[in-house]
GROMACS .gro file of C-alpha atoms in nm:
model
  364
    1UNK     CA    1   0.010  -0.014   0.011
    2UNK     CA    2   0.242   0.200   0.048
    3UNK     CA    3   0.353   0.127  -0.323
    4UNK     CA    4  -0.028   0.265  -0.415
    5UNK     CA    5  -0.031   0.579  -0.231
    6UNK     CA    6   0.232   0.707  -0.615
    7UNK     CA    7  -0.103   0.615  -0.784
    8UNK     CA    8  -0.344   0.629  -0.552
    9UNK     CA    9  -0.571   0.786  -0.231
   10UNK     CA   10  -0.522   0.522  -0.013
   11UNK     CA   11  -0.781   0.409   0.301
   12UNK     CA   12  -0.637   0.108   0.460
   13UNK     CA   13  -0.917  -0.033   0.689
   14UNK     CA   14  -0.844  -0.199   0.999
   15UNK     CA   15  -1.030  -0.440   1.188
   16UNK     CA   16  -1.299  -0.218   1.420
   17UNK     CA   17  -1.145  -0.216   1.816
   18UNK     CA   18  -1.461  -0.212   2.049
   19UNK     CA   19  -1.431   0.009   2.359
   20UNK     CA   20  -1.693   0.128   2.622
   21UNK     CA   21  -1.979   0.425   2.656
   22UNK     CA   22  -1.808   0.546   2.249
   23UNK     CA   23  -2.075   0.600   1.976
   24UNK     CA   24  -1.953   0.505   1.685
   25UNK     CA   25  -1.705   0.689   1.472
   26UNK     CA   26  -1.401   0.648   1.271
   27UNK     CA   27  -1.040   0.721   1.433
   28UNK     CA   28  -0.776   0.795   1.080
   29UNK     CA   29  -0.449   0.858   1.071
   30UNK     CA   30  -0.219   0.888   0.805
   31UNK     CA   31   0.162   0.688   0.789
   32UNK     CA   32   0.491   0.883   0.652
   33UNK     CA   33   0.442   0.690   0.342
   34UNK     CA   34   0.103   0.818   0.306
   35UNK     CA   35  -0.090   0.556   0.360
   36UNK     CA   36  -0.470   0.690   0.528
   37UNK     CA   37  -0.536   0.439   0.853
   38UNK     CA   38  -0.882   0.439   0.935
   39UNK     CA   39  -0.954   0.248   1.242
   40UNK     CA   40  -1.334   0.126   1.338
   41UNK     CA   41  -1.483   0.260   1.679
   42UNK     CA   42  -1.722   0.058   1.823
   43UNK     CA   43  -1.871   0.012   2.192
   44UNK     CA   44  -1.825  -0.253   2.359
   45UNK     CA   45  -2.206  -0.326   2.300
   46UNK     CA   46  -2.292  -0.441   2.024
   47UNK     CA   47  -2.326  -0.715   1.896
   48UNK     CA   48  -2.229  -0.901   1.590
   49UNK     CA   49  -2.499  -0.712   1.289
   50UNK     CA   50  -2.472  -0.372   1.462
   51UNK     CA   51  -2.079  -0.351   1.473
   52UNK     CA   52  -2.110  -0.458   1.111
   53UNK     CA   53  -2.438  -0.269   1.011
   54UNK     CA   54  -2.268   0.068   1.217
   55UNK     CA   55  -1.926  -0.051   1.051
   56UNK     CA   56  -2.062   0.009   0.696
   57UNK     CA   57  -2.213   0.380   0.764
   58UNK     CA   58  -1.836   0.492   0.878
   59UNK     CA   59  -1.710   0.409   0.546
   60UNK     CA   60  -2.029   0.569   0.298
   61UNK     CA   61  -2.013   0.880   0.473
   62UNK     CA   62  -1.600   0.837   0.473
   63UNK     CA   63  -1.717   0.775   0.112
   64UNK     CA   64  -1.978   1.022   0.053
   65UNK     CA   65  -1.810   1.306  -0.059
   66UNK     CA   66  -1.579   1.108  -0.262
   67UNK     CA   67  -1.613   1.043  -0.736
   68UNK     CA   68  -1.624   0.692  -0.753
   69UNK     CA   69  -1.468   0.665  -1.070
   70UNK     CA   70  -1.128   0.538  -1.033
   71UNK     CA   71  -1.223   0.349  -0.695
   72UNK     CA   72  -1.069   0.038  -0.637
   73UNK     CA   73  -1.191  -0.221  -0.329
   74UNK     CA   74  -0.883  -0.432  -0.221
   75UNK     CA   75  -0.984  -0.714  -0.066
   76UNK     CA   76  -0.749  -0.894   0.220
   77UNK     CA   77  -0.988  -1.109   0.370
   78UNK     CA   78  -1.395  -1.205   0.210
   79UNK     CA   79  -1.491  -1.151   0.602
   80UNK     CA   80  -1.470  -0.788   0.467
   81UNK     CA   81  -1.783  -0.799   0.148
   82UNK     CA   82  -2.045  -0.753   0.483
   83UNK     CA   83  -1.967  -0.406   0.556
   84UNK     CA   84  -1.855  -0.302   0.159
   85UNK     CA   85  -2.103  -0.469  -0.075
   86UNK     CA   86  -2.275  -0.192  -0.149
   87UNK     CA   87  -1.940   0.025  -0.286
   88UNK     CA   88  -1.902   0.037  -0.625
   89UNK     CA   89  -1.588   0.045  -0.766
   90UNK     CA   90  -1.430   0.021  -1.080
   91UNK     CA   91  -1.204  -0.287  -1.024
   92UNK     CA   92  -1.228  -0.514  -0.727
   93UNK     CA   93  -0.902  -0.685  -0.583
   94UNK     CA   94  -0.896  -0.965  -0.404
   95UNK     CA   95  -0.569  -1.046  -0.234
   96UNK     CA   96  -0.589  -1.381  -0.145
   97UNK     CA   97  -0.279  -1.431   0.136
   98UNK     CA   98  -0.324  -1.623   0.326
   99UNK     CA   99  -0.682  -2.015   0.348
  100UNK     CA  100  -0.778  -1.801   0.688
  101UNK     CA  101  -1.085  -2.012   0.646
  102UNK     CA  102  -0.836  -2.337   0.735
  103UNK     CA  103  -0.727  -2.115   1.039
  104UNK     CA  104  -0.799  -2.204   1.421
  105UNK     CA  105  -1.146  -1.942   1.512
  106UNK     CA  106  -1.230  -1.859   1.194
  107UNK     CA  107  -1.517  -1.757   1.102
  108UNK     CA  108  -1.820  -2.019   0.918
  109UNK     CA  109  -1.933  -1.772   0.642
  110UNK     CA  110  -1.645  -1.738   0.522
  111UNK     CA  111  -1.621  -1.968   0.232
  112UNK     CA  112  -1.954  -1.825   0.184
  113UNK     CA  113  -1.848  -1.469   0.169
  114UNK     CA  114  -1.539  -1.571  -0.069
  115UNK     CA  115  -1.778  -1.755  -0.321
  116UNK     CA  116  -1.886  -1.398  -0.310
  117UNK     CA  117  -1.591  -1.229  -0.313
  118UNK     CA  118  -1.477  -1.401  -0.651
  119UNK     CA  119  -1.811  -1.438  -0.796
  120UNK     CA  120  -1.689  -1.050  -0.798
  121UNK     CA  121  -1.339  -0.970  -0.787
  122UNK     CA  122  -1.209  -0.827  -1.130
  123UNK     CA  123  -0.864  -0.974  -0.989
  124UNK     CA  124  -0.702  -1.211  -0.802
  125UNK     CA  125  -0.432  -1.211  -0.653
  126UNK     CA  126  -0.247  -1.509  -0.457
  127UNK     CA  127  -0.004  -1.486  -0.098
  128UNK     CA  128   0.242  -1.775  -0.282
  129UNK     CA  129   0.212  -2.087  -0.575
  130UNK     CA  130   0.072  -2.343  -0.298
  131UNK     CA  131  -0.258  -2.103  -0.305
  132UNK     CA  132  -0.235  -2.016  -0.664
  133UNK     CA  133  -0.245  -2.388  -0.747
  134UNK     CA  134  -0.568  -2.476  -0.512
  135UNK     CA  135  -0.751  -2.165  -0.675
  136UNK     CA  136  -0.700  -2.093  -1.033
  137UNK     CA  137  -0.928  -2.273  -1.166
  138UNK     CA  138  -1.185  -2.033  -0.988
  139UNK     CA  139  -1.123  -1.697  -1.156
  140UNK     CA  140  -0.992  -1.656  -1.476
  141UNK     CA  141  -0.848  -1.355  -1.378
  142UNK     CA  142  -0.590  -1.482  -1.058
  143UNK     CA  143  -0.174  -1.447  -1.092
  144UNK     CA  144   0.021  -1.607  -0.832
  145UNK     CA  145   0.245  -1.357  -0.607
  146UNK     CA  146   0.470  -1.507  -0.327
  147UNK     CA  147   0.625  -1.309  -0.040
  148UNK     CA  148   0.836  -1.053  -0.118
  149UNK     CA  149   1.075  -0.857   0.065
  150UNK     CA  150   1.236  -0.549   0.205
  151UNK     CA  151   1.635  -0.630   0.159
  152UNK     CA  152   1.735  -0.260   0.267
  153UNK     CA  153   1.621  -0.269   0.579
  154UNK     CA  154   1.648  -0.690   0.671
  155UNK     CA  155   1.955  -0.661   0.503
  156UNK     CA  156   2.080  -0.437   0.755
  157UNK     CA  157   2.093  -0.700   1.000
  158UNK     CA  158   2.470  -0.846   0.883
  159UNK     CA  159   2.657  -0.563   0.938
  160UNK     CA  160   2.681  -0.655   1.281
  161UNK     CA  161   2.383  -0.392   1.506
  162UNK     CA  162   2.392  -0.386   1.893
  163UNK     CA  163   2.229  -0.637   2.069
  164UNK     CA  164   1.854  -0.511   2.251
  165UNK     CA  165   1.867  -0.529   2.564
  166UNK     CA  166   1.674  -0.855   2.631
  167UNK     CA  167   1.923  -1.037   2.448
  168UNK     CA  168   2.270  -0.944   2.490
  169UNK     CA  169   2.278  -1.215   2.788
  170UNK     CA  170   2.160  -1.495   2.591
  171UNK     CA  171   2.441  -1.691   2.537
  172UNK     CA  172   2.548  -1.850   2.157
  173UNK     CA  173   2.447  -2.045   2.037
  174UNK     CA  174   2.139  -1.815   1.947
  175UNK     CA  175   1.904  -1.961   1.746
  176UNK     CA  176   1.584  -1.719   1.618
  177UNK     CA  177   1.219  -1.704   1.449
  178UNK     CA  178   1.025  -1.428   1.474
  179UNK     CA  179   0.642  -1.444   1.349
  180UNK     CA  180   0.267  -1.420   1.487
  181UNK     CA  181   0.262  -1.747   1.730
  182UNK     CA  182  -0.002  -1.917   1.647
  183UNK     CA  183  -0.164  -2.202   1.534
  184UNK     CA  184   0.085  -2.267   1.299
  185UNK     CA  185   0.343  -2.326   1.561
  186UNK     CA  186   0.477  -2.701   1.592
  187UNK     CA  187   0.539  -2.569   1.966
  188UNK     CA  188   0.690  -2.962   2.029
  189UNK     CA  189   0.915  -2.971   1.809
  190UNK     CA  190   1.001  -2.676   1.942
  191UNK     CA  191   1.048  -2.849   2.302
  192UNK     CA  192   1.178  -3.186   2.145
  193UNK     CA  193   1.497  -3.011   1.905
  194UNK     CA  194   1.550  -2.738   2.296
  195UNK     CA  195   1.579  -3.076   2.499
  196UNK     CA  196   1.775  -3.196   2.264
  197UNK     CA  197   2.019  -2.946   2.280
  198UNK     CA  198   2.000  -2.775   2.572
  199UNK     CA  199   2.309  -2.577   2.500
  200UNK     CA  200   2.163  -2.414   2.219
  201UNK     CA  201   1.956  -2.067   2.282
  202UNK     CA  202   1.656  -2.038   2.151
  203UNK     CA  203   1.473  -1.675   2.036
  204UNK     CA  204   1.105  -1.695   1.977
  205UNK     CA  205   0.989  -1.290   1.873
  206UNK     CA  206   0.597  -1.223   1.769
  207UNK     CA  207   0.224  -1.195   1.983
  208UNK     CA  208   0.095  -1.537   2.115
  209UNK     CA  209  -0.299  -1.509   1.918
  210UNK     CA  210  -0.520  -1.804   1.972
  211UNK     CA  211  -0.340  -2.043   2.178
  212UNK     CA  212  -0.353  -2.042   2.534
  213UNK     CA  213   0.063  -1.856   2.625
  214UNK     CA  214  -0.023  -2.114   2.979
  215UNK     CA  215   0.097  -2.431   2.690
  216UNK     CA  216   0.377  -2.249   2.508
  217UNK     CA  217   0.722  -2.487   2.599
  218UNK     CA  218   0.941  -2.321   2.915
  219UNK     CA  219   1.329  -2.440   2.967
  220UNK     CA  220   1.611  -2.236   2.991
  221UNK     CA  221   1.718  -2.219   2.668
  222UNK     CA  222   1.392  -2.109   2.511
  223UNK     CA  223   1.300  -1.719   2.576
  224UNK     CA  224   0.950  -1.592   2.452
  225UNK     CA  225   1.116  -1.194   2.411
  226UNK     CA  226   0.739  -1.047   2.289
  227UNK     CA  227   0.611  -0.846   2.009
  228UNK     CA  228   0.880  -0.596   1.864
  229UNK     CA  229   0.845  -0.322   1.654
  230UNK     CA  230   0.945  -0.401   1.266
  231UNK     CA  231   1.213  -0.146   1.282
  232UNK     CA  232   1.353  -0.362   1.567
  233UNK     CA  233   1.398  -0.717   1.422
  234UNK     CA  234   1.655  -0.643   1.257
  235UNK     CA  235   1.823  -0.553   1.543
  236UNK     CA  236   1.765  -0.887   1.729
  237UNK     CA  237   1.806  -1.102   1.367
  238UNK     CA  238   2.178  -0.940   1.383
  239UNK     CA  239   2.243  -1.121   1.686
  240UNK     CA  240   2.176  -1.499   1.583
  241UNK     CA  241   2.299  -1.758   1.478
  242UNK     CA  242   2.091  -1.893   1.225
  243UNK     CA  243   1.676  -1.924   1.148
  244UNK     CA  244   1.452  -2.174   1.253
  245UNK     CA  245   1.071  -2.164   1.156
  246UNK     CA  246   0.881  -2.442   1.303
  247UNK     CA  247   0.592  -2.484   1.124
  248UNK     CA  248   0.345  -2.710   1.197
  249UNK     CA  249   0.180  -2.963   0.918
  250UNK     CA  250  -0.187  -2.836   0.980
  251UNK     CA  251  -0.469  -2.699   0.751
  252UNK     CA  252  -0.395  -2.401   0.835
  253UNK     CA  253  -0.009  -2.440   0.686
  254UNK     CA  254  -0.098  -2.612   0.397
  255UNK     CA  255  -0.123  -2.306   0.145
  256UNK     CA  256   0.113  -2.058   0.367
  257UNK     CA  257   0.411  -1.901   0.171
  258UNK     CA  258   0.549  -1.732   0.479
  259UNK     CA  259   0.732  -1.372   0.414
  260UNK     CA  260   0.998  -1.460   0.727
  261UNK     CA  261   1.172  -1.654   0.466
  262UNK     CA  262   1.313  -1.411   0.191
  263UNK     CA  263   1.341  -1.166   0.496
  264UNK     CA  264   1.538  -1.456   0.731
  265UNK     CA  265   1.815  -1.463   0.334
  266UNK     CA  266   1.784  -1.112   0.333
  267UNK     CA  267   1.978  -1.031   0.695
  268UNK     CA  268   2.184  -1.329   0.630
  269UNK     CA  269   2.085  -1.566   0.829
  270UNK     CA  270   2.061  -1.941   0.727
  271UNK     CA  271   1.755  -2.135   0.751
  272UNK     CA  272   1.568  -2.479   0.930
  273UNK     CA  273   1.168  -2.513   0.759
  274UNK     CA  274   0.950  -2.797   0.826
  275UNK     CA  275   0.875  -2.934   0.506
  276UNK     CA  276   0.614  -2.615   0.444
  277UNK     CA  277   0.563  -2.646   0.004
  278UNK     CA  278   0.600  -2.276  -0.084
  279UNK     CA  279   0.972  -2.324   0.059
  280UNK     CA  280   1.051  -2.664  -0.031
  281UNK     CA  281   0.986  -2.487  -0.325
  282UNK     CA  282   1.165  -2.297  -0.427
  283UNK     CA  283   1.406  -2.196  -0.102
  284UNK     CA  284   1.515  -2.594  -0.034
  285UNK     CA  285   1.540  -2.669  -0.395
  286UNK     CA  286   1.803  -2.418  -0.496
  287UNK     CA  287   1.973  -2.472  -0.142
  288UNK     CA  288   1.909  -2.118  -0.006
  289UNK     CA  289   1.680  -2.304   0.273
  290UNK     CA  290   1.732  -2.624   0.479
  291UNK     CA  291   1.398  -2.913   0.558
  292UNK     CA  292   1.406  -3.059   0.786
  293UNK     CA  293   1.147  -3.285   0.899
  294UNK     CA  294   1.102  -3.352   1.278
  295UNK     CA  295   1.362  -3.270   1.541
  296UNK     CA  296   1.629  -3.528   1.487
  297UNK     CA  297   1.653  -3.322   1.135
  298UNK     CA  298   1.638  -3.003   1.290
  299UNK     CA  299   1.854  -2.998   1.500
  300UNK     CA  300   2.174  -3.195   1.230
  301UNK     CA  301   2.062  -2.917   0.979
  302UNK     CA  302   2.097  -2.608   1.252
  303UNK     CA  303   2.447  -2.803   1.362
  304UNK     CA  304   2.558  -2.774   0.894
  305UNK     CA  305   2.458  -2.396   0.916
  306UNK     CA  306   2.618  -2.277   1.261
  307UNK     CA  307   2.926  -2.056   1.190
  308UNK     CA  308   3.147  -2.314   1.319
  309UNK     CA  309   3.095  -2.540   1.074
  310UNK     CA  310   3.046  -2.366   0.757
  311UNK     CA  311   3.362  -2.277   0.495
  312UNK     CA  312   3.496  -1.912   0.398
  313UNK     CA  313   3.390  -2.015   0.040
  314UNK     CA  314   3.056  -2.217   0.052
  315UNK     CA  315   2.967  -1.865   0.245
  316UNK     CA  316   3.039  -1.654  -0.007
  317UNK     CA  317   2.836  -1.908  -0.311
  318UNK     CA  318   2.495  -1.951  -0.021
  319UNK     CA  319   2.517  -1.590   0.011
  320UNK     CA  320   2.517  -1.462  -0.356
  321UNK     CA  321   2.279  -1.726  -0.477
  322UNK     CA  322   2.075  -1.534  -0.223
  323UNK     CA  323   2.074  -1.195  -0.347
  324UNK     CA  324   2.050  -1.316  -0.669
  325UNK     CA  325   1.695  -1.501  -0.561
  326UNK     CA  326   1.655  -1.165  -0.368
  327UNK     CA  327   1.704  -0.950  -0.632
  328UNK     CA  328   1.362  -1.106  -0.790
  329UNK     CA  329   1.095  -0.986  -0.579
  330UNK     CA  330   1.134  -0.684  -0.441
  331UNK     CA  331   0.781  -0.517  -0.344
  332UNK     CA  332   0.875  -0.206  -0.574
  333UNK     CA  333   0.841  -0.483  -0.859
  334UNK     CA  334   0.559  -0.684  -0.725
  335UNK     CA  335   0.359  -0.410  -0.670
  336UNK     CA  336   0.418  -0.268  -1.092
  337UNK     CA  337   0.314  -0.647  -1.198
  338UNK     CA  338   0.026  -0.588  -0.938
  339UNK     CA  339  -0.080  -0.198  -1.113
  340UNK     CA  340   0.011  -0.310  -1.445
  341UNK     CA  341  -0.303  -0.576  -1.367
  342UNK     CA  342  -0.498  -0.315  -1.278
  343UNK     CA  343  -0.438  -0.103  -1.504
  344UNK     CA  344  -0.563  -0.297  -1.826
  345UNK     CA  345  -0.871  -0.317  -1.669
  346UNK     CA  346  -0.934   0.055  -1.614
  347UNK     CA  347  -0.775   0.119  -1.965
  348UNK     CA  348  -0.525   0.300  -1.750
  349UNK     CA  349  -0.138   0.352  -1.857
  350UNK     CA  350   0.095   0.324  -1.570
  351UNK     CA  351   0.214   0.668  -1.578
  352UNK     CA  352  -0.125   0.728  -1.491
  353UNK     CA  353  -0.021   1.117  -1.194
  354UNK     CA  354  -0.429   1.225  -1.116
  355UNK     CA  355  -0.512   1.020  -0.746
  356UNK     CA  356  -0.781   0.848  -0.750
  357UNK     CA  357  -0.939   0.733  -0.394
  358UNK     CA  358  -0.840   0.358  -0.332
  359UNK     CA  359  -0.958   0.099  -0.032
  360UNK     CA  360  -0.689  -0.161   0.145
  361UNK     CA  361  -0.958  -0.423   0.356
  362UNK     CA  362  -0.743  -0.559   0.689
  363UNK     CA  363  -1.064  -0.680   0.816
  364UNK     CA  364  -1.064  -1.046   0.957
   0.00000   0.00000   0.00000
């Protein structure tokens, strides 16, 4: 969306928040990049049908003085259809990043709403190749866009940054993970690997959602550091000896294409992952990431990737292959390709200079 602001006025609609004794209203802020972030605020006493009605009315008010000509509705989830099906648009985009209906706690109506969105969408993008293969038969204009990368941001980790206070005293070797900690993480695998190598330390960064924090494995060598700001991540990754992606093999991970894969690589970190299809191909097949299927394989793979076990020539060759791969997947290139697809529908040129309204829906 930060790239889209060069061509559109972007409203990014967040999930509503609920507060006590507050009338329905919108909180609006503009990011440094120029994206207008819109947060519906509702009274906590609202039931679901009232919440949907309030958000729909708030969005209509937000847009009532804006010409709908050239408007693009951009959906990250079909759940947002409930609050926007009556909004006019020249182009409807469904950016299908994950199979959200398979996630823990997903709304049972999500599958029906996705059918409605597929019927309305002019364009469908998928967040990875496996999701594309699963959905390609459902729309005539569908395109895969695997995870892109903000390489300059994460590559600063290669410079040897100052250690954050809560990581400074954690001994090496440090094996790290960052991301949402939920049903997609194989917490049993984490505990098994930690038990096999009590001399290794596992740094786990990210918010814990949809699972009980008390259910996380507690070991002296597992460090749950909580959520960190995006800007802070390179400081943590700079102090790790290996990256670890312990994804479970379940319905929620069947179609994921983890963005953290290229982010780890941009940071200069070797990575071990469980066999997620969109990690196996292309990263595993190209030797950029090690694939491990159980705790013993994870331990063996991590051991082989630790700095003390690597040759200088091998590291140089791997780093060169990583940078060549990452050069193909910048957010600038992804946005340019997506915008070209939008322009093909609207018959606008790629150099359209007049900003027009767009909506990015992030509701779940």
